[in-house]
GROMACS .gro file of C-alpha atoms in nm:
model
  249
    1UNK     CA    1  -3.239   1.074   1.119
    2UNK     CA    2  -3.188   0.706   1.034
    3UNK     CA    3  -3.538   0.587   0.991
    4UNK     CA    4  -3.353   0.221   0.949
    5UNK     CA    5  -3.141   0.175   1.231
    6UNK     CA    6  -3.023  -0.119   1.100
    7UNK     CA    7  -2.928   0.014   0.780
    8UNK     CA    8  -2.569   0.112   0.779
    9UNK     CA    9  -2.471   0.481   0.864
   10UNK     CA   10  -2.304   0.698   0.614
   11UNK     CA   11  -2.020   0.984   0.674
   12UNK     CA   12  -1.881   1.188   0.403
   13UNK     CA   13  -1.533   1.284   0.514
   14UNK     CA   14  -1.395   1.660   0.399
   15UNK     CA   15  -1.087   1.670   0.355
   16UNK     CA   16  -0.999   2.063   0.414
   17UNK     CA   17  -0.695   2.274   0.475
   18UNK     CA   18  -0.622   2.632   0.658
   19UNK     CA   19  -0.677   2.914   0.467
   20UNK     CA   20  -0.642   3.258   0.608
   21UNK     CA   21  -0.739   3.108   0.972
   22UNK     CA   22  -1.078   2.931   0.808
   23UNK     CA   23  -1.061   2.600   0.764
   24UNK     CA   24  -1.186   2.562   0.335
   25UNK     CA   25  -1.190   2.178   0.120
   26UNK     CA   26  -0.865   2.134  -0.056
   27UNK     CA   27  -1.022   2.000  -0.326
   28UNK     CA   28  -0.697   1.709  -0.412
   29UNK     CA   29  -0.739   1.398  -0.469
   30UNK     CA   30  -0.727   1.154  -0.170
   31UNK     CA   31  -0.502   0.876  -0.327
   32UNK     CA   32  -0.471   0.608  -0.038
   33UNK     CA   33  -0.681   0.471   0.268
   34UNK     CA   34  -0.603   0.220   0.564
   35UNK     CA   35  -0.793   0.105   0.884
   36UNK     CA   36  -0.621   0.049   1.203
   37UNK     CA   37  -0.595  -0.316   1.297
   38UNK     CA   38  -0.926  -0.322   1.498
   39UNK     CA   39  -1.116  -0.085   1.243
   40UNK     CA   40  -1.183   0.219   1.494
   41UNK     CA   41  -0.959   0.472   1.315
   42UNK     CA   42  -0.911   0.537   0.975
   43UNK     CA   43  -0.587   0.679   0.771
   44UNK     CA   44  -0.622   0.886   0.462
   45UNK     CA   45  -0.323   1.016   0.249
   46UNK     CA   46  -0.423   1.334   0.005
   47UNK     CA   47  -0.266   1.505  -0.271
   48UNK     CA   48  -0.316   1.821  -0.048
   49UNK     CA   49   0.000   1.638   0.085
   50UNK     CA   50  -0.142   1.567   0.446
   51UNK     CA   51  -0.190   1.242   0.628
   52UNK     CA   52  -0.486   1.201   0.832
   53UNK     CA   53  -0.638   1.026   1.084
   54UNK     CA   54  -0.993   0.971   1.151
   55UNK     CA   55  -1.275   0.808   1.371
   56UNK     CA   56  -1.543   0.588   1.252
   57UNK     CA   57  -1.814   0.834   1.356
   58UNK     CA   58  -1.626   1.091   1.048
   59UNK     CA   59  -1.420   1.284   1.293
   60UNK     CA   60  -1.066   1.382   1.210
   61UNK     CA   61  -0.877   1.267   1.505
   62UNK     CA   62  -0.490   1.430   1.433
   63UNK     CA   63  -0.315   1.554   1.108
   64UNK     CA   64   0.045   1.410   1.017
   65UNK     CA   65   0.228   1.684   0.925
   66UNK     CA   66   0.219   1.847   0.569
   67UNK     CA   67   0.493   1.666   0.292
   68UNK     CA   68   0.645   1.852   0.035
   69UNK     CA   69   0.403   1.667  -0.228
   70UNK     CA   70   0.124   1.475  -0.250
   71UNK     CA   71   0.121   1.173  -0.009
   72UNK     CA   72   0.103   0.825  -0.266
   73UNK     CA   73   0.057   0.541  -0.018
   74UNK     CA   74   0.046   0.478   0.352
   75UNK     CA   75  -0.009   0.195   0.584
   76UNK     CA   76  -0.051   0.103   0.942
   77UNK     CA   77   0.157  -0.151   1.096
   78UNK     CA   78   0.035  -0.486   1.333
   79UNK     CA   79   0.094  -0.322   1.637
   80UNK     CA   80  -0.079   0.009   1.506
   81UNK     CA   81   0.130   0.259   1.688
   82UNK     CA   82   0.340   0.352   1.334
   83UNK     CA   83   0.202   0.500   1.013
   84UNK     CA   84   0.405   0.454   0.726
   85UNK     CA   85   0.416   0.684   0.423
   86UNK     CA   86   0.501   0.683   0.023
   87UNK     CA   87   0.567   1.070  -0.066
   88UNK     CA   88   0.614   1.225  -0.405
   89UNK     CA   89   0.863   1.424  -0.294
   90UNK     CA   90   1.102   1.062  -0.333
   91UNK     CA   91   1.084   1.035   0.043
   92UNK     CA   92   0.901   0.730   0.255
   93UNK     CA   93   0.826   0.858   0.648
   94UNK     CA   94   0.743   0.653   0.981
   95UNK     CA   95   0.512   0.865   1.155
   96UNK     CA   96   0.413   0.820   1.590
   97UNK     CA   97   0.077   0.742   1.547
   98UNK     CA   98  -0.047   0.842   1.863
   99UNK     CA   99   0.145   1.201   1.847
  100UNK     CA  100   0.143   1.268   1.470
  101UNK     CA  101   0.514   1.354   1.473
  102UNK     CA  102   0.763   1.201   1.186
  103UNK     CA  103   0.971   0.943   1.390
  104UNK     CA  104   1.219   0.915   1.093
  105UNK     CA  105   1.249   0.979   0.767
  106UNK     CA  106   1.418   0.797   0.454
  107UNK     CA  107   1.552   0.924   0.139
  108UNK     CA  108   1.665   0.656  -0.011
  109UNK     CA  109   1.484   0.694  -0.359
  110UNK     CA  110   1.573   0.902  -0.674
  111UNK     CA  111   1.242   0.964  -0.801
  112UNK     CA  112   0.855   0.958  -0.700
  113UNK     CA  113   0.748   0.682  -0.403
  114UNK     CA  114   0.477   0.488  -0.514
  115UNK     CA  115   0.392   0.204  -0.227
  116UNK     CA  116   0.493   0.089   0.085
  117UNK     CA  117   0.464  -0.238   0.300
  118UNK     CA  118   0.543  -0.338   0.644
  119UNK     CA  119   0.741  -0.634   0.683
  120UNK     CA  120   0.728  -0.629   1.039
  121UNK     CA  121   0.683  -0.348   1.282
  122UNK     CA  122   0.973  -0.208   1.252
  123UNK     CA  123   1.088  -0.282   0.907
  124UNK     CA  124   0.932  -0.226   0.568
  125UNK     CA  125   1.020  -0.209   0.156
  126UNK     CA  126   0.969   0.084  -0.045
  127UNK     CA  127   0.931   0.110  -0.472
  128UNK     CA  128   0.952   0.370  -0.645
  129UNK     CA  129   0.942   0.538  -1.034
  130UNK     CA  130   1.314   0.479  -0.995
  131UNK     CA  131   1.281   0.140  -1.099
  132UNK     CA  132   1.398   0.060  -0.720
  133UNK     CA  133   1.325  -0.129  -0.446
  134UNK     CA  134   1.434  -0.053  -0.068
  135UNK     CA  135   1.381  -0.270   0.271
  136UNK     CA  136   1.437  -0.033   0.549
  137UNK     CA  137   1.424  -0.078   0.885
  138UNK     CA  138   1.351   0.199   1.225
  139UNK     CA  139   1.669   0.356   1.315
  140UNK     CA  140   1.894   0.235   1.083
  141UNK     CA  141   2.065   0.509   0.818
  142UNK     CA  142   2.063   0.348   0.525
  143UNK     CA  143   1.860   0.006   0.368
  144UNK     CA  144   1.917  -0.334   0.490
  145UNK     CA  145   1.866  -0.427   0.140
  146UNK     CA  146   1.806  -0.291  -0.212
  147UNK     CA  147   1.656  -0.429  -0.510
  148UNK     CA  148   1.680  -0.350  -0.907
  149UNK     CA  149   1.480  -0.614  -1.101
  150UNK     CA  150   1.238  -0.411  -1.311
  151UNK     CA  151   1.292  -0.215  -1.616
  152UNK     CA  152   1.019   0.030  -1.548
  153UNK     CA  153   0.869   0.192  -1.277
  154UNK     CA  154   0.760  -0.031  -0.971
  155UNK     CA  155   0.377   0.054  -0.905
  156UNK     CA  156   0.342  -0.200  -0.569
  157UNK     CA  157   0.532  -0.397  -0.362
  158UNK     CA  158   0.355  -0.651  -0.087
  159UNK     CA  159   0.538  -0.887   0.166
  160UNK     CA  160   0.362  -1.242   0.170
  161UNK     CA  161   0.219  -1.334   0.519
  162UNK     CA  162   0.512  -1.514   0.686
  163UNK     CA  163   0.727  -1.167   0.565
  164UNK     CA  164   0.969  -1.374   0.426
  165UNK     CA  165   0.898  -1.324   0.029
  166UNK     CA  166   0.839  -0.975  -0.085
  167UNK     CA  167   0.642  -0.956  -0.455
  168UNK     CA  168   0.636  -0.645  -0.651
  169UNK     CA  169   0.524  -0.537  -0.995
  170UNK     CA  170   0.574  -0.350  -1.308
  171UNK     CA  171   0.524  -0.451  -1.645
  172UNK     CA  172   0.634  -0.798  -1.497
  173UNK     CA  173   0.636  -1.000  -1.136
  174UNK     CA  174   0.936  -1.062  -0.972
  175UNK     CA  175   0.990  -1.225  -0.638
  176UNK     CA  176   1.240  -1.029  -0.504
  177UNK     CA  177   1.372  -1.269  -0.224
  178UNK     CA  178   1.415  -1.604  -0.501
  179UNK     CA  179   1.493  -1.332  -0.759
  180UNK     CA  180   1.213  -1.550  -0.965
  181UNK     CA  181   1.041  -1.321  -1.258
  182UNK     CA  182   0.706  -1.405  -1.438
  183UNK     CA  183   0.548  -1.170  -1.706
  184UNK     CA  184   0.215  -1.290  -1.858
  185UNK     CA  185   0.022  -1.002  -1.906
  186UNK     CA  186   0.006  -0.796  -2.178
  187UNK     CA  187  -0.002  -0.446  -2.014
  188UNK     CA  188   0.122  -0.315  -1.714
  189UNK     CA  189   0.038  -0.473  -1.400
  190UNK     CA  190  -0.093  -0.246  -1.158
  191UNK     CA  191  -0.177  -0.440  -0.816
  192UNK     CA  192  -0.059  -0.746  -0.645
  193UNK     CA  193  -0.213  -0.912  -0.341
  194UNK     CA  194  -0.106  -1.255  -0.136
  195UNK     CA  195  -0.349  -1.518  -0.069
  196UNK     CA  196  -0.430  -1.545   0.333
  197UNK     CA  197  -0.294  -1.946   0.299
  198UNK     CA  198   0.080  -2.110   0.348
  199UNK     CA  199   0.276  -2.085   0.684
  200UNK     CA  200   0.182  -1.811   0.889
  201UNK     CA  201  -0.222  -1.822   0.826
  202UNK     CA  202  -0.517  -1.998   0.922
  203UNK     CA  203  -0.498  -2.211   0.622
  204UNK     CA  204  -0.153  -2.347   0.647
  205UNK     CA  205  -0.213  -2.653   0.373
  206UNK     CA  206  -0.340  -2.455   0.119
  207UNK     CA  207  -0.044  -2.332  -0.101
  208UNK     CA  208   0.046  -1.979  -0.118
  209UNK     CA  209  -0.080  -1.750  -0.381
  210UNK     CA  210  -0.044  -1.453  -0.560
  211UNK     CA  211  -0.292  -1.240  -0.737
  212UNK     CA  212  -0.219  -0.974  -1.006
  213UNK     CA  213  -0.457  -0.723  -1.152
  214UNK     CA  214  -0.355  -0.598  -1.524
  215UNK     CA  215  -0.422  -0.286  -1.734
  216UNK     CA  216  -0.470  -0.589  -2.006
  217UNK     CA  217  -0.861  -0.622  -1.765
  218UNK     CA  218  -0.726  -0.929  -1.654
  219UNK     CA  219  -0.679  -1.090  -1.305
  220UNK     CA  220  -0.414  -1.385  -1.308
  221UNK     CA  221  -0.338  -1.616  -1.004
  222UNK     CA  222  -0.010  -1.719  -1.008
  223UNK     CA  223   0.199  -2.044  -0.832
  224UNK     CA  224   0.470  -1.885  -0.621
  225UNK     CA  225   0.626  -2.205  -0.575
  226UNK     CA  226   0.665  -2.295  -0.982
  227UNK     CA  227   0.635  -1.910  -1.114
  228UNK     CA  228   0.316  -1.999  -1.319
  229UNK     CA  229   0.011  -1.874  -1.359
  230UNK     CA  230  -0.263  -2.136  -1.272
  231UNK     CA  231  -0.597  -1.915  -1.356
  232UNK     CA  232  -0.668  -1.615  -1.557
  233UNK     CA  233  -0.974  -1.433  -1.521
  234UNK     CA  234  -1.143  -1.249  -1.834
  235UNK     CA  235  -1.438  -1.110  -1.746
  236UNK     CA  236  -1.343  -0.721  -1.674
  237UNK     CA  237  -1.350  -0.516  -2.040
  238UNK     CA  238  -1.133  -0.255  -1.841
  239UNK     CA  239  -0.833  -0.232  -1.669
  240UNK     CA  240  -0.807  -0.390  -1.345
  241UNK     CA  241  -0.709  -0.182  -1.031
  242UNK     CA  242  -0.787  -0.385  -0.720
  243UNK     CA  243  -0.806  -0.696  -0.609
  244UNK     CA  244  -0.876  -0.863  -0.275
  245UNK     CA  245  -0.731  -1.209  -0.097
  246UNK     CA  246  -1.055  -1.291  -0.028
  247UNK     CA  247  -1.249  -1.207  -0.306
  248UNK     CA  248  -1.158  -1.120  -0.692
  249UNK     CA  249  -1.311  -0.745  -0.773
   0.00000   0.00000   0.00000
């Protein structure tokens, strides 16, 4: 029992697998997380190669199908009736949310999918170890657009918040919709998150930003505008896997 009730509550989530009728811990990896727009359910991608869903009190609410592979990335969109999925097996799936069934699925890749993003809620980009980068949209049969900037495999991929510019990342930067490329680090970069500023936020006078995280344990802020970097950050001694639009970690 909580003897602080105003401490907060803690829920270690199994993530398990039938065996023989008995439900056992499959023991994989869980590679990628993301809360539902108002934070009461919680999405989980394993290297079991399930999707999950969850509640905030721990329970597991629906399963989303097995994939042929461990699932890499998967996000919610606005609306929060799609869940969209980066598979190993070179696939990316919508899934129907509320009855766990694939709505489509799109094999547009040639190799491993690492990340998705939702441009809107129907439409989203996809990168992959193929060096590739698709936009795809529900119900259409092949991409609305396709992308081959990079020279190496294309770890993430994020639309800025108007949806209008999509940034991804390799070894380099490149701004896929001005076709502008920046490369300051000295290792590969292995995150990239927008500033919540420019058109479309709640700080529309503040210029738009771009954050990178580096293998090189640095953090650079970059000028979308000019394709410069404007800050560097130094003080990690280890590569850099995350970073936040709100705060640097």
């Amino acid at each position: 029992m909580n003897e602080h009730p105003s401490s907060p509550t803690q829920f270690v989530i199994s993530h398990c697998i039938q065996k023989g009728g008995t439900e056992v811990p499959s023991n994989k990896d869980v590679t990628s997380l993301d809360w539902y727009c108002d934070g009461t359910l919680l999405a989980t991608g394993s290297y079991d190669g399930y999707a999950r869903i969850w509640t905030t009190d721990g329970r597991l609410a629906s399963t989303l199908g097995q994939h042929k592979g461990p699932t890499v990335a998967l996000k919610w969109n606005k609306n929060g009736n799609y869940i969209l999925s980066a598979r190993f097996d070179k696939t990316t799936i919508i899934w129907d949310a509320s009855t766990s069934q694939c709505t489509q699925k799109f094999a547009f890749h040639s190799a491993t999918a690492l990340d998705v993003d939702w441009q809107s809620n129907v439409s989203f980009a996809s990168c992959s170890t193929d060096q590739c980068i698709h936009v795809c949209k529900l119900g259409s049969d092949k991409p609305t657009k396709s992308f081959q900037g990079h020279t190496n495999e294309v770890n993430a991929i994020k639309w800025d918040p108007q949806g209008n510019l999509l940034a991804s990342c390799s070894h380099d930067i490149v701004y896929s919709e001005q076709e502008t490329c920046v490369h300051d680090s000295q290792a590969e970069i292995y995150t990239i998150k927008w500033s919540s500023t420019g058109l479309g936020t709640k700080n529309p006078n503040m210029n738009l930003i771009l954050v990178s995280a580096s293998f090189d344990s640095t953090v650079r802020l970059w000028d979308v505008e000019r394709g410069l970097c404007i800050h560097t950050l130094t003080k990690h001694s280890e590569p850099v896997y995350s970073v936040d639009k709100y705060v640097l970690i």
